[in-house]
CSV table of C-alpha atoms in Angstrom, one decimal:
chain,number,residue,atom,x,y,z
A,1093,MET,CA,-21.7,-36.0,-68.2
A,1094,THR,CA,-19.5,-39.0,-68.8
A,1095,ALA,CA,-17.5,-40.5,-65.9
A,1096,ASN,CA,-13.8,-41.1,-66.5
A,1097,LYS,CA,-13.0,-44.7,-67.2
A,1098,GLU,CA,-10.7,-46.3,-64.7
A,1099,THR,CA,-7.1,-46.8,-65.8
A,1100,SER,CA,-6.6,-50.5,-66.2
A,1101,ALA,CA,-3.2,-52.1,-65.9
A,1102,VAL,CA,-4.2,-55.0,-68.2
A,1103,LYS,CA,-6.2,-54.5,-71.4
A,1104,LEU,CA,-7.7,-57.7,-72.9
A,1105,PRO,CA,-8.0,-58.3,-76.7
A,1106,PHE,CA,-11.8,-59.0,-76.6
A,1107,GLU,CA,-14.8,-58.1,-74.6
A,1108,ALA,CA,-17.3,-60.4,-73.0
A,1109,GLY,CA,-20.9,-60.3,-74.2
A,1110,GLU,CA,-22.8,-61.0,-77.4
A,1111,HIS,CA,-21.2,-61.2,-80.9
A,1112,LEU,CA,-22.6,-61.6,-84.4
A,1113,ILE,CA,-21.0,-64.6,-86.1
A,1114,THR,CA,-21.1,-66.9,-89.0
A,1115,TRP,CA,-20.7,-70.5,-87.8
A,1116,GLN,CA,-18.9,-73.2,-89.9
A,1117,VAL,CA,-21.2,-76.2,-89.4
A,1118,PRO,CA,-20.5,-79.7,-90.7
A,1119,ASP,CA,-23.1,-81.2,-93.0
A,1120,ARG,CA,-23.9,-84.8,-93.6
A,1121,LYS,CA,-21.4,-85.0,-96.6
A,1122,GLY,CA,-18.2,-84.1,-94.8
A,1123,ASN,CA,-18.3,-80.5,-95.9
A,1124,TYR,CA,-18.9,-77.3,-93.9
A,1125,ILE,CA,-21.6,-74.6,-94.5
A,1126,GLY,CA,-21.9,-71.1,-93.2
A,1127,ILE,CA,-24.7,-70.5,-90.7
A,1128,PRO,CA,-25.4,-67.0,-89.3
A,1129,GLY,CA,-26.0,-66.6,-85.6
A,1130,LEU,CA,-24.7,-65.3,-82.3
A,1131,LEU,CA,-21.9,-66.1,-79.9
A,1132,THR,CA,-22.3,-65.2,-76.2
A,1133,VAL,CA,-19.4,-65.3,-73.8
A,1134,GLU,CA,-20.2,-64.2,-70.2
A,1135,GLN,CA,-19.0,-64.7,-66.7
A,1136,GLY,CA,-20.7,-67.6,-64.9
A,1137,LYS,CA,-22.0,-69.2,-68.1
A,1138,TYR,CA,-20.6,-71.7,-70.5
A,1139,PRO,CA,-19.9,-70.1,-73.9
A,1140,TYR,CA,-22.8,-70.7,-76.3
A,1141,GLY,CA,-24.0,-69.9,-79.7
A,1142,ILE,CA,-27.3,-69.5,-81.5
A,1143,LEU,CA,-27.7,-70.5,-85.1
A,1144,TYR,CA,-30.4,-69.4,-87.6
A,1145,GLY,CA,-31.2,-70.6,-91.1
A,1146,ASP,CA,-31.1,-73.7,-93.2
A,1147,MET,CA,-29.6,-76.3,-90.8
A,1148,PRO,CA,-28.1,-79.6,-91.9
A,1149,ILE,CA,-31.0,-81.6,-90.4
A,1150,GLU,CA,-31.1,-85.4,-90.6
A,1151,TRP,CA,-34.4,-86.2,-92.3
A,1152,VAL,CA,-36.2,-89.5,-92.0
A,1153,SER,CA,-37.7,-88.8,-95.4
A,1154,GLU,CA,-36.8,-85.9,-97.7
A,1155,GLY,CA,-38.7,-83.9,-100.2
A,1156,ALA,CA,-41.7,-81.5,-100.0
A,1157,THR,CA,-43.2,-83.5,-97.1
A,1158,GLY,CA,-39.9,-84.3,-95.4
A,1159,VAL,CA,-40.1,-85.7,-91.9
A,1160,ALA,CA,-37.5,-85.3,-89.1
A,1161,SER,CA,-37.4,-86.0,-85.4
A,1162,PHE,CA,-36.3,-83.4,-82.9
A,1163,PRO,CA,-34.2,-82.5,-80.9
A,1164,GLN,CA,-31.2,-83.6,-82.9
A,1165,ARG,CA,-27.9,-83.6,-80.9
A,1166,HIS,CA,-24.3,-83.8,-82.1
A,1167,ALA,CA,-21.2,-83.8,-79.9
A,1168,PHE,CA,-18.2,-81.8,-81.2
A,1169,ASP,CA,-14.6,-81.3,-80.3
A,1170,ALA,CA,-14.5,-77.9,-81.9
A,1171,LEU,CA,-17.1,-75.7,-83.7
A,1172,THR,CA,-15.5,-72.7,-85.4
A,1173,GLY,CA,-16.8,-69.4,-86.8
A,1174,ARG,CA,-16.0,-65.9,-87.8
A,1175,LEU,CA,-17.2,-62.8,-85.9
A,1176,SER,CA,-18.6,-59.8,-87.7
A,1177,SER,CA,-15.6,-57.9,-86.3
A,1178,GLY,CA,-13.3,-60.2,-88.4
A,1179,ALA,CA,-12.0,-62.2,-85.4
A,1180,PHE,CA,-12.4,-66.0,-85.2
A,1181,VAL,CA,-13.7,-68.3,-82.5
A,1182,SER,CA,-13.3,-72.0,-81.7
A,1183,LEU,CA,-16.0,-73.4,-79.4
A,1184,MET,CA,-14.6,-76.5,-77.8
A,1185,ASN,CA,-15.8,-79.7,-76.2
A,1186,GLY,CA,-19.5,-79.2,-76.6
A,1187,GLU,CA,-22.8,-80.2,-78.1
A,1188,LEU,CA,-24.7,-78.8,-81.1
A,1189,SER,CA,-28.5,-79.3,-81.0
A,1190,TYR,CA,-31.3,-78.5,-83.3
A,1191,SER,CA,-34.8,-78.0,-81.8
A,1192,PHE,CA,-36.4,-77.5,-85.1
A,1193,ALA,CA,-35.3,-77.1,-88.8
A,1194,GLY,CA,-34.5,-73.3,-88.6
A,1195,GLN,CA,-32.7,-72.9,-85.4
A,1196,GLY,CA,-29.8,-74.5,-83.4
A,1197,ARG,CA,-27.8,-74.0,-80.2
A,1198,ALA,CA,-24.2,-74.9,-79.5
A,1199,VAL,CA,-22.7,-75.0,-76.0
A,1200,GLY,CA,-19.0,-75.6,-75.2
A,1201,ALA,CA,-16.8,-76.0,-72.2
A,1202,PHE,CA,-14.5,-73.3,-73.6
A,1203,ALA,CA,-14.3,-70.7,-76.3
A,1204,ALA,CA,-11.1,-69.2,-77.7
A,1205,LEU,CA,-11.3,-65.9,-79.6
A,1206,SER,CA,-8.4,-65.1,-81.9
A,1207,LEU,CA,-7.3,-62.8,-84.7
A,1208,ASP,CA,-6.1,-65.9,-86.5
A,1209,GLU,CA,-8.3,-68.5,-88.2
A,1210,PHE,CA,-8.7,-71.8,-86.4
A,1211,ASP,CA,-8.1,-75.2,-88.0
A,1212,ILE,CA,-11.5,-77.0,-88.2
A,1213,SER,CA,-10.0,-80.5,-87.8
A,1214,GLU,CA,-8.0,-80.1,-84.5
A,1215,HIS,CA,-7.6,-78.1,-81.4
A,1216,ARG,CA,-4.9,-75.4,-81.5
A,1217,LYS,CA,-2.0,-76.0,-79.1
A,1218,TYR,CA,-0.2,-73.3,-77.1
A,1219,SER,CA,3.3,-73.0,-75.8
A,1220,SER,CA,2.3,-70.7,-72.9
A,1221,ILE,CA,-0.6,-69.0,-71.2
A,1222,GLU,CA,-1.0,-65.7,-69.3
A,1223,LEU,CA,-3.5,-65.3,-66.5
A,1224,GLN,CA,-4.5,-63.3,-63.4
A,1225,ILE,CA,-5.9,-64.9,-60.3
A,1226,GLU,CA,-7.3,-62.9,-57.4
A,1227,GLY,CA,-4.9,-62.8,-54.5
A,1228,LEU,CA,-1.6,-63.3,-56.4
A,1229,GLU,CA,-0.1,-60.1,-54.9
A,1230,SER,CA,-0.7,-61.3,-51.4
A,1231,VAL,CA,0.9,-64.7,-52.1
A,1232,ALA,CA,3.9,-63.0,-53.8
A,1233,GLY,CA,4.5,-60.6,-50.9
A,1234,ILE,CA,6.2,-57.9,-52.9
A,1235,ALA,CA,4.9,-54.5,-54.0
A,1236,PRO,CA,5.5,-53.1,-57.6
A,1237,ILE,CA,6.7,-49.6,-56.3
A,1238,SER,CA,10.0,-49.5,-54.4
A,1239,ARG,CA,9.8,-45.9,-53.3
A,1240,VAL,CA,8.0,-42.6,-53.8
A,1241,LYS,CA,9.1,-39.0,-53.4
A,1242,MET,CA,6.8,-36.0,-52.8
A,1243,PRO,CA,7.1,-32.5,-51.4
A,1244,MET,CA,7.0,-32.6,-47.6
A,1245,LYS,CA,7.1,-28.9,-46.7
A,1246,ALA,CA,6.4,-25.5,-48.2
A,1247,GLY,CA,9.0,-24.4,-50.7
A,1248,ASP,CA,9.8,-28.0,-51.8
A,1249,GLU,CA,9.7,-28.6,-55.5
A,1250,PRO,CA,6.1,-29.7,-56.3
A,1251,VAL,CA,7.2,-33.0,-58.0
A,1252,TRP,CA,5.8,-36.4,-57.2
A,1253,THR,CA,7.8,-39.5,-58.3
A,1254,ALA,CA,7.3,-43.2,-58.1
A,1255,THR,CA,10.1,-45.7,-58.8
A,1256,VAL,CA,9.1,-49.1,-60.2
A,1257,ASP,CA,10.8,-52.0,-58.5
A,1258,LYS,CA,12.5,-54.0,-61.2
A,1259,ASP,CA,13.0,-56.8,-58.7
A,1260,ALA,CA,9.3,-57.2,-58.1
A,1261,LYS,CA,9.4,-60.2,-60.4
A,1262,PHE,CA,9.9,-64.0,-60.0
A,1263,ILE,CA,11.1,-66.5,-62.6
A,1264,TRP,CA,10.9,-70.2,-61.7
A,1265,ARG,CA,12.0,-73.1,-63.9
A,1266,ALA,CA,11.4,-76.8,-63.7
A,1267,ALA,CA,11.9,-79.8,-66.0
A,1268,GLU,CA,9.7,-78.9,-68.9
A,1269,SER,CA,8.0,-75.8,-67.7
A,1270,SER,CA,8.6,-72.3,-66.3
A,1271,MET,CA,6.6,-69.7,-64.5
A,1272,THR,CA,6.9,-65.9,-64.3
A,1273,PHE,CA,5.2,-63.6,-61.9
A,1274,SER,CA,5.4,-59.8,-62.5
A,1275,TYR,CA,3.4,-56.6,-62.5
A,1276,ASP,CA,2.1,-55.0,-65.7
A,1277,TYR,CA,1.4,-51.3,-65.5
A,1278,THR,CA,-0.1,-48.5,-67.4
A,1279,VAL,CA,0.4,-44.7,-67.0
A,1280,ARG,CA,-2.2,-42.1,-67.4
A,1281,ALA,CA,0.0,-39.1,-68.0
A,1282,LEU,CA,-1.4,-37.1,-71.0
A,1283,ASP,CA,-4.0,-35.4,-68.8
A,1284,GLY,CA,-3.5,-31.9,-67.5
A,1285,TYR,CA,-5.6,-32.7,-64.4
A,1286,GLU,CA,-4.6,-36.2,-63.4
A,1287,PHE,CA,-1.5,-38.4,-63.3
A,1288,ARG,CA,-1.9,-42.0,-62.4
A,1289,MET,CA,-0.1,-45.3,-62.5
A,1290,ALA,CA,-2.0,-48.6,-62.2
A,1291,PHE,CA,-0.4,-52.0,-61.6
A,1292,GLY,CA,-1.8,-55.5,-62.0
A,1293,PRO,CA,-0.3,-59.0,-61.3
A,1294,VAL,CA,0.3,-61.2,-64.2
A,1295,LEU,CA,1.3,-64.9,-64.2
A,1296,ARG,CA,2.9,-66.5,-67.3
A,1297,LEU,CA,3.3,-70.3,-67.6
A,1298,THR,CA,5.3,-71.9,-70.4
A,1299,SER,CA,5.5,-75.6,-71.4
A,1300,ASP,CA,8.1,-77.2,-73.7
A,1301,VAL,CA,5.3,-79.4,-74.9
A,1302,PRO,CA,2.5,-77.2,-76.4
A,1303,LEU,CA,-0.9,-78.0,-74.9
A,1304,THR,CA,-4.6,-77.5,-75.8
A,1305,VAL,CA,-6.8,-75.1,-73.9
A,1306,ALA,CA,-8.5,-78.0,-72.1
A,1307,ASP,CA,-5.1,-79.5,-71.0
A,1308,TRP,CA,-3.9,-76.1,-69.8
A,1309,TRP,CA,-7.0,-75.6,-67.8
A,1310,LEU,CA,-7.2,-79.1,-66.2
A,1311,ASP,CA,-3.5,-79.6,-65.6
A,1312,TRP,CA,-2.4,-76.1,-64.7
A,1313,VAL,CA,-5.0,-73.4,-64.3
A,1314,ARG,CA,-7.6,-75.2,-62.1
A,1315,PRO,CA,-5.0,-76.6,-59.7
A,1316,LEU,CA,-3.3,-73.2,-59.6
A,1317,ARG,CA,-6.6,-71.6,-58.7
A,1318,GLN,CA,-7.2,-74.2,-56.0
A,1319,LEU,CA,-3.6,-73.6,-54.7
A,1320,VAL,CA,-4.0,-69.8,-54.5
A,1321,SER,CA,-7.4,-70.3,-52.8
A,1322,LEU,CA,-5.8,-72.6,-50.2
A,1323,LEU,CA,-2.9,-70.2,-49.5
A,1324,THR,CA,-5.2,-67.2,-49.1
A,1325,GLY,CA,-8.0,-68.9,-47.2
A,1326,GLY,CA,-10.9,-68.2,-49.5
A,1327,PRO,CA,-12.2,-69.0,-53.1
A,1328,ARG,CA,-10.3,-66.9,-55.6
A,1329,GLU,CA,-11.4,-66.1,-59.2
A,1330,VAL,CA,-9.5,-66.5,-62.4
A,1331,ARG,CA,-9.7,-62.9,-63.8
A,1332,TYR,CA,-8.6,-63.7,-67.3
A,1333,LEU,CA,-6.8,-66.3,-69.4
A,1334,LEU,CA,-4.9,-65.7,-72.6
A,1335,ALA,CA,-3.3,-68.5,-74.7
A,1336,VAL,CA,-0.1,-67.8,-76.5
A,1337,VAL,CA,1.2,-69.4,-79.7
A,1338,ASN,CA,3.9,-66.8,-80.3
A,1339,ASP,CA,5.6,-65.3,-77.2
A,1340,ALA,CA,6.7,-62.3,-79.2
A,1341,ALA,CA,3.2,-61.3,-80.1
A,1342,PRO,CA,1.7,-58.4,-78.1
A,1343,ARG,CA,-1.2,-59.1,-75.7
A,1344,SER,CA,-3.7,-57.7,-78.3
A,1345,HIS,CA,-2.8,-60.6,-80.6
A,1346,ARG,CA,-3.1,-63.4,-78.2
A,1347,ASP,CA,-6.1,-65.8,-78.0
A,1348,GLN,CA,-8.5,-65.1,-75.2
A,1349,VAL,CA,-10.1,-68.1,-73.5
A,1350,PHE,CA,-13.7,-67.9,-72.1
A,1351,GLY,CA,-15.2,-70.4,-69.7
A,1352,TRP,CA,-17.6,-70.7,-66.8
A,1353,ASP,CA,-15.0,-69.9,-64.1
A,1354,ILE,CA,-13.2,-67.0,-65.9
A,1355,THR,CA,-14.5,-63.5,-65.1
A,1356,HIS,CA,-12.6,-61.4,-67.7
A,1357,LEU,CA,-12.4,-58.6,-65.2
A,1358,PRO,CA,-8.7,-58.0,-64.6
A,1359,VAL,CA,-8.1,-55.9,-61.5
A,1360,ASN,CA,-5.5,-53.4,-60.4
A,1361,SER,CA,-3.5,-54.0,-57.3
A,1362,THR,CA,-4.1,-51.9,-54.3
A,1363,ARG,CA,-2.8,-51.9,-50.7
A,1364,ALA,CA,-6.3,-52.3,-49.4
A,1365,SER,CA,-6.9,-55.5,-51.4
A,1366,VAL,CA,-3.6,-57.0,-50.5
A,1367,GLU,CA,-4.1,-56.3,-46.8
A,1368,LYS,CA,-7.6,-57.7,-46.9
A,1369,ILE,CA,-6.3,-61.1,-48.1
A,1370,HIS,CA,-4.1,-62.9,-45.6
A,1371,SER,CA,-1.9,-65.4,-47.4
A,1372,ALA,CA,-0.3,-68.2,-45.4
A,1373,VAL,CA,2.7,-68.0,-47.7
A,1374,SER,CA,4.9,-65.1,-48.7
A,1375,LEU,CA,7.0,-66.2,-51.7
A,1376,THR,CA,9.4,-63.3,-50.9
A,1377,ASN,CA,9.9,-63.8,-47.2
A,1378,ASP,CA,9.5,-67.6,-47.2
A,1379,LYS,CA,11.9,-68.0,-50.1
A,1380,LEU,CA,9.4,-70.3,-51.9
A,1381,SER,CA,8.7,-71.0,-55.6
A,1382,LEU,CA,5.1,-70.9,-56.7
A,1383,LEU,CA,6.0,-73.3,-59.4
A,1384,ASP,CA,7.4,-75.8,-56.9
A,1385,LEU,CA,4.3,-75.4,-54.7
A,1386,LEU,CA,2.1,-76.1,-57.8
A,1387,HIS,CA,4.2,-79.2,-58.7
A,1388,ALA,CA,3.8,-80.4,-55.2
A,1389,TRP,CA,0.0,-79.9,-55.4
A,1390,GLN,CA,-0.1,-81.8,-58.7
A,1391,ALA,CA,2.0,-84.6,-57.2
A,1392,GLN,CA,-0.3,-85.0,-54.2
A,1393,VAL,CA,-3.3,-85.1,-56.5
A,1394,VAL,CA,-1.7,-87.8,-58.7
A,1395,SER,CA,-0.9,-89.8,-55.6
A,1396,ARG,CA,-4.5,-89.5,-54.6
A,1397,HIS,CA,-3.8,-88.1,-51.2
A,1398,PRO,CA,-7.1,-88.0,-49.3
A,1399,LEU,CA,-6.7,-84.5,-48.0
A,1400,PHE,CA,-6.2,-83.0,-51.5
A,1401,GLU,CA,-8.9,-85.1,-53.0
A,1402,THR,CA,-11.4,-84.1,-50.3
A,1403,TYR,CA,-10.3,-80.5,-49.7
A,1404,GLY,CA,-9.1,-79.6,-53.2
A,1405,THR,CA,-12.5,-78.7,-54.6
A,1406,MET,CA,-13.6,-77.2,-51.3
A,1407,THR,CA,-11.1,-74.4,-51.7
A,1408,THR,CA,-13.1,-72.8,-54.5
A,1409,THR,CA,-16.5,-73.6,-53.1
A,1410,VAL,CA,-18.7,-70.8,-51.9
A,1411,ASP,CA,-21.5,-71.0,-49.2
A,1412,GLN,CA,-21.2,-74.6,-48.2
A,1413,HIS,CA,-23.6,-75.8,-45.4
A,1414,PRO,CA,-21.8,-75.9,-42.0
A,1415,ARG,CA,-22.8,-79.6,-41.5
A,1416,SER,CA,-21.3,-80.9,-44.7
A,1417,GLN,CA,-18.3,-78.6,-44.3
A,1418,PHE,CA,-17.7,-79.9,-40.8
A,1419,LEU,CA,-17.9,-83.6,-41.9
A,1420,LEU,CA,-15.8,-83.2,-45.0
A,1421,LEU,CA,-13.0,-81.4,-43.1
A,1422,LEU,CA,-12.8,-84.1,-40.5
A,1423,GLN,CA,-12.9,-86.7,-43.3
A,1424,ALA,CA,-9.9,-84.9,-44.9
A,1425,LEU,CA,-7.9,-84.9,-41.7
A,1426,GLU,CA,-8.7,-88.5,-40.9
A,1427,GLY,CA,-7.8,-89.6,-44.5
A,1428,SER,CA,-4.6,-87.6,-44.4
A,1429,TYR,CA,-3.5,-89.2,-41.1
A,1430,GLY,CA,-4.2,-92.7,-42.5
A,1431,PHE,CA,-2.4,-91.9,-45.8
A,1432,GLU,CA,0.7,-90.6,-44.0
A,1433,ASN,CA,0.8,-93.5,-41.6
A,1434,ARG,CA,0.1,-96.4,-44.0
A,1435,ALA,CA,3.1,-98.5,-42.9
A,1436,LYS,CA,2.2,-98.2,-39.2
A,1437,HIS,CA,-1.5,-99.0,-39.9
A,1438,GLU,CA,-0.5,-102.1,-41.9
A,1439,ALA,CA,1.7,-103.4,-39.1
A,1440,ASP,CA,-1.2,-102.8,-36.6
A,1441,ARG,CA,-3.6,-104.5,-39.0
A,1442,GLU,CA,-1.4,-107.6,-39.2
A,1443,LYS,CA,-0.9,-107.7,-35.4
A,1444,TYR,CA,-4.6,-107.3,-34.7
A,1445,ALA,CA,-5.6,-110.0,-37.2
A,1446,ALA,CA,-3.2,-112.5,-35.6
A,1447,LYS,CA,-4.5,-111.6,-32.1
A,1448,ARG,CA,-8.2,-111.8,-33.3
A,1449,GLU,CA,-7.6,-115.2,-34.8
A,1450,GLY,CA,-6.1,-116.5,-31.5
A,1451,VAL,CA,-9.1,-115.2,-29.5
A,1452,ILE,CA,-11.5,-116.9,-31.8
A,1453,GLU,CA,-9.6,-120.2,-31.6
A,1454,ARG,CA,-9.7,-120.1,-27.8
A,1455,ALA,CA,-13.3,-119.1,-27.8
A,1456,GLN,CA,-14.2,-122.2,-29.8
A,1457,GLU,CA,-13.2,-124.3,-26.8
A,1458,LEU,CA,-15.4,-122.4,-24.4
A,1459,LEU,CA,-18.5,-121.1,-26.2
A,1460,GLU,CA,-21.6,-122.7,-27.8
A,1461,GLU,CA,-21.8,-122.4,-31.6
A,1462,HIS,CA,-24.4,-119.5,-31.5
A,1463,ASP,CA,-22.3,-117.6,-29.0
A,1464,LEU,CA,-19.2,-118.1,-31.0
A,1465,ALA,CA,-20.9,-116.8,-34.1
A,1466,PHE,CA,-22.0,-113.7,-32.2
A,1467,VAL,CA,-18.5,-113.0,-31.1
A,1468,ASP,CA,-17.0,-113.6,-34.5
A,1469,LYS,CA,-19.6,-111.3,-36.2
A,1470,ASN,CA,-19.3,-108.4,-33.7
A,1471,LEU,CA,-15.5,-108.4,-33.0
A,1472,ARG,CA,-13.9,-105.9,-35.4
A,1473,LYS,CA,-12.3,-107.5,-38.4
A,1474,GLU,CA,-9.5,-104.9,-38.5
A,1475,ALA,CA,-7.6,-102.7,-36.1
A,1476,GLN,CA,-9.4,-99.4,-35.4
A,1477,GLN,CA,-7.9,-96.3,-37.1
A,1478,GLY,CA,-9.9,-93.7,-35.3
A,1479,LEU,CA,-10.4,-90.0,-35.9
A,1480,ASP,CA,-9.2,-89.5,-32.3
A,1481,SER,CA,-5.6,-90.5,-33.3
A,1482,ALA,CA,-5.6,-88.2,-36.3
A,1483,LEU,CA,-6.8,-85.2,-34.4
A,1484,ALA,CA,-4.6,-85.8,-31.4
A,1485,ASP,CA,-1.6,-85.9,-33.7
A,1486,LEU,CA,-2.6,-82.8,-35.5
A,1487,LEU,CA,-3.4,-80.7,-32.4
A,1488,LYS,CA,0.1,-81.3,-31.1
A,1489,ARG,CA,1.6,-79.6,-34.2
A,1490,LEU,CA,-0.8,-76.7,-34.4
A,1491,PRO,CA,-0.4,-73.5,-32.3
A,1492,LYS,CA,-2.0,-73.7,-28.9
A,1493,GLU,CA,-4.5,-71.0,-29.7
A,1494,VAL,CA,-6.2,-73.4,-32.1
A,1495,SER,CA,-7.0,-75.9,-29.2
A,1496,ASP,CA,-8.0,-72.9,-27.0
A,1497,GLU,CA,-10.5,-71.8,-29.7
A,1498,LEU,CA,-12.0,-75.2,-30.0
A,1499,ALA,CA,-12.3,-75.6,-26.3
A,1500,LYS,CA,-14.2,-72.3,-26.0
A,1501,SER,CA,-16.6,-73.2,-28.9
A,1502,ALA,CA,-20.2,-73.9,-28.0
A,1503,LEU,CA,-20.1,-77.2,-29.9
A,1504,ILE,CA,-17.3,-78.7,-27.8
A,1505,GLN,CA,-18.8,-77.4,-24.6
A,1506,ILE,CA,-22.1,-79.1,-25.4
A,1507,VAL,CA,-20.5,-82.4,-26.2
A,1508,ARG,CA,-18.3,-82.2,-23.1
A,1509,LYS,CA,-21.4,-81.5,-21.0
A,1510,GLU,CA,-23.1,-84.7,-22.2
A,1511,HIS,CA,-20.0,-86.7,-21.3
A,1512,VAL,CA,-20.7,-89.1,-18.4
A,1513,GLY,CA,-17.2,-90.4,-17.9
A,1514,LYS,CA,-14.5,-89.2,-15.5
A,1515,GLY,CA,-12.5,-86.1,-16.3
A,1516,THR,CA,-12.8,-83.6,-19.1
A,1517,LEU,CA,-13.4,-85.1,-22.5
A,1518,PRO,CA,-10.4,-84.4,-24.8
A,1519,ILE,CA,-11.1,-82.1,-27.7
A,1520,GLN,CA,-10.3,-84.8,-30.3
A,1521,ALA,CA,-12.8,-87.2,-28.6
A,1522,ALA,CA,-15.5,-84.5,-28.5
A,1523,LEU,CA,-15.0,-83.8,-32.2
A,1524,THR,CA,-15.2,-87.5,-32.9
A,1525,ARG,CA,-18.5,-87.9,-31.0
A,1526,ALA,CA,-20.0,-84.9,-32.8
A,1527,ARG,CA,-18.9,-86.4,-36.1
A,1528,ASN,CA,-20.4,-89.8,-35.3
A,1529,ALA,CA,-23.7,-88.2,-34.1
A,1530,LEU,CA,-24.0,-86.3,-37.4
A,1531,SER,CA,-22.9,-89.2,-39.6
A,1532,HIS,CA,-25.2,-91.8,-37.9
A,1533,GLY,CA,-28.2,-89.4,-37.6
A,1534,SER,CA,-28.2,-89.9,-33.8
A,1535,GLY,CA,-27.8,-86.2,-33.0
A,1536,SER,CA,-27.7,-82.7,-34.4
A,1537,PHE,CA,-26.2,-79.4,-33.6
A,1538,ASP,CA,-27.0,-75.7,-34.2
A,1539,ALA,CA,-25.7,-74.6,-37.6
A,1540,ASN,CA,-24.0,-71.6,-36.2
A,1541,ASP,CA,-22.1,-73.8,-33.6
A,1542,LEU,CA,-21.0,-76.0,-36.5
A,1543,HIS,CA,-19.9,-73.0,-38.6
A,1544,VAL,CA,-17.6,-71.8,-35.8
A,1545,VAL,CA,-15.9,-75.1,-35.4
A,1546,ALA,CA,-15.8,-75.7,-39.2
A,1547,ASP,CA,-14.0,-72.4,-39.6
A,1548,ILE,CA,-11.3,-73.5,-37.1
A,1549,LEU,CA,-11.0,-76.9,-38.7
A,1550,GLU,CA,-10.6,-75.4,-42.1
A,1551,ARG,CA,-7.6,-73.4,-40.9
A,1552,ALA,CA,-6.2,-76.7,-39.5
A,1553,VAL,CA,-6.7,-78.4,-42.8
A,1554,ARG,CA,-5.0,-75.5,-44.6
A,1555,SER,CA,-2.1,-75.8,-42.2
A,1556,GLU,CA,-1.8,-79.5,-43.0
A,1557,ALA,CA,-2.0,-78.9,-46.7
A,1558,VAL,CA,0.7,-76.2,-46.5
A,1559,ARG,CA,2.9,-78.6,-44.6
A,1560,LEU,CA,2.4,-81.3,-47.2
A,1561,LEU,CA,3.3,-78.9,-50.0
A,1562,GLY,CA,6.7,-78.3,-48.3
A,1563,ALA,CA,6.2,-74.8,-46.8
A,1564,PRO,CA,8.1,-73.8,-43.6
A,1565,VAL,CA,6.7,-74.1,-40.1
A,1566,ALA,CA,6.0,-70.3,-40.0
A,1567,ALA,CA,3.7,-70.6,-43.0
A,1568,GLN,CA,1.9,-73.6,-41.4
A,1569,GLU,CA,1.3,-71.5,-38.3
A,1570,ARG,CA,0.1,-68.5,-40.3
A,1571,ALA,CA,-2.4,-70.8,-42.0
A,1572,ALA,CA,-3.7,-72.2,-38.7
A,1573,ARG,CA,-4.1,-68.9,-36.9
A,1574,LYS,CA,-7.2,-66.7,-37.1
A,1575,ALA,CA,-6.5,-63.7,-39.2
A,1576,GLU,CA,-6.7,-60.3,-37.4
A,1577,ARG,CA,-9.3,-58.1,-39.0
């Protein structure tokens, strides 16, 4: 008995897995020879190929007793081939290696499968891409069905209807690029026993200047994945990526890009999945443009803002140890505060330098040379820019429940209990002491206690990032608050 295959809103041109192929391999004379083999494109692996046959080996001496050294490695920009199905592939930015004369292996950063033959000499450029990232529906904040109608009582006509919301679509434009969010759908209607509609989110990006796969990935897809992960509070996957030369071509005739971080498992939207993911931003309610948010993210990265440099890669990281997570989040907050207050810090630095110089001059009249040297060595050279100030400034902006959560945490209570001064140690001072103890190796804390505080700090960092991207205060507060489960 065969189970019914789930109706999918998005059908991709090619399937992941293993494909028979003939590779076009450069020889030592500037020509190309066909080498049979395999191409494997799978989730969680770099695309790679196996080659069998008479390889273009570099021989130390040729002839019946030819000698060659192995392994032989050759970097390539693109290695092309044709699948047994008739499709074509370009394996990009990789290395071709020969372990012995009759077998080779090629590994690339990306592979593009296409119905059109690739140019061997250069990378294909694309005017636009289409992709799906987990969590896009939650960020969009709009459903694809505007209303449904069904029989409510006996005697009503047994008809069920669903009206597709034509306004469940966003189009954003900027200088040389545009972005469209919409839902694609499919209908399973020619079945006397079942009627079903399935919807899936689709994002399309267009550039006036065509880009290679690597440029699209590095400049657009990767930061977009990090942005969506930030907004939704968890690492989100790229479900598929199609590259488009001709916008009029149907999806089945677009190039499909394979890479380590692309699952090729497009998903249908469901209320359960949307409600499970709590986005800090609702593009619909907050009147925001995802393209503007992405441009803001890119601008922060270009300016080398410490929060985005430190936290950017953390957004898509899974299972990070609480100790390193705790330290990196505090580093991101401290760096962000320093970056945002550069002018004030520079003025403080100049003021402190002048005061220090005066103190040293006066000390020269009072102290012996060895005492003066000790003071000069141990008196700070620059004004202190402590984590205390950064955290105090941040906690004033965050909802009060964030401070309450921190105060109730076991970590803060342990540090406060060890405090020998007067009064209750402020939260920012307790966090700073915990950071210093971990950084200097002078103390340690239970991993679970660190995990609890790291979770709170991550929400604080998310709130800061959302603020720096230009989202309203309501979105900042949603990012900071603990999601209700």
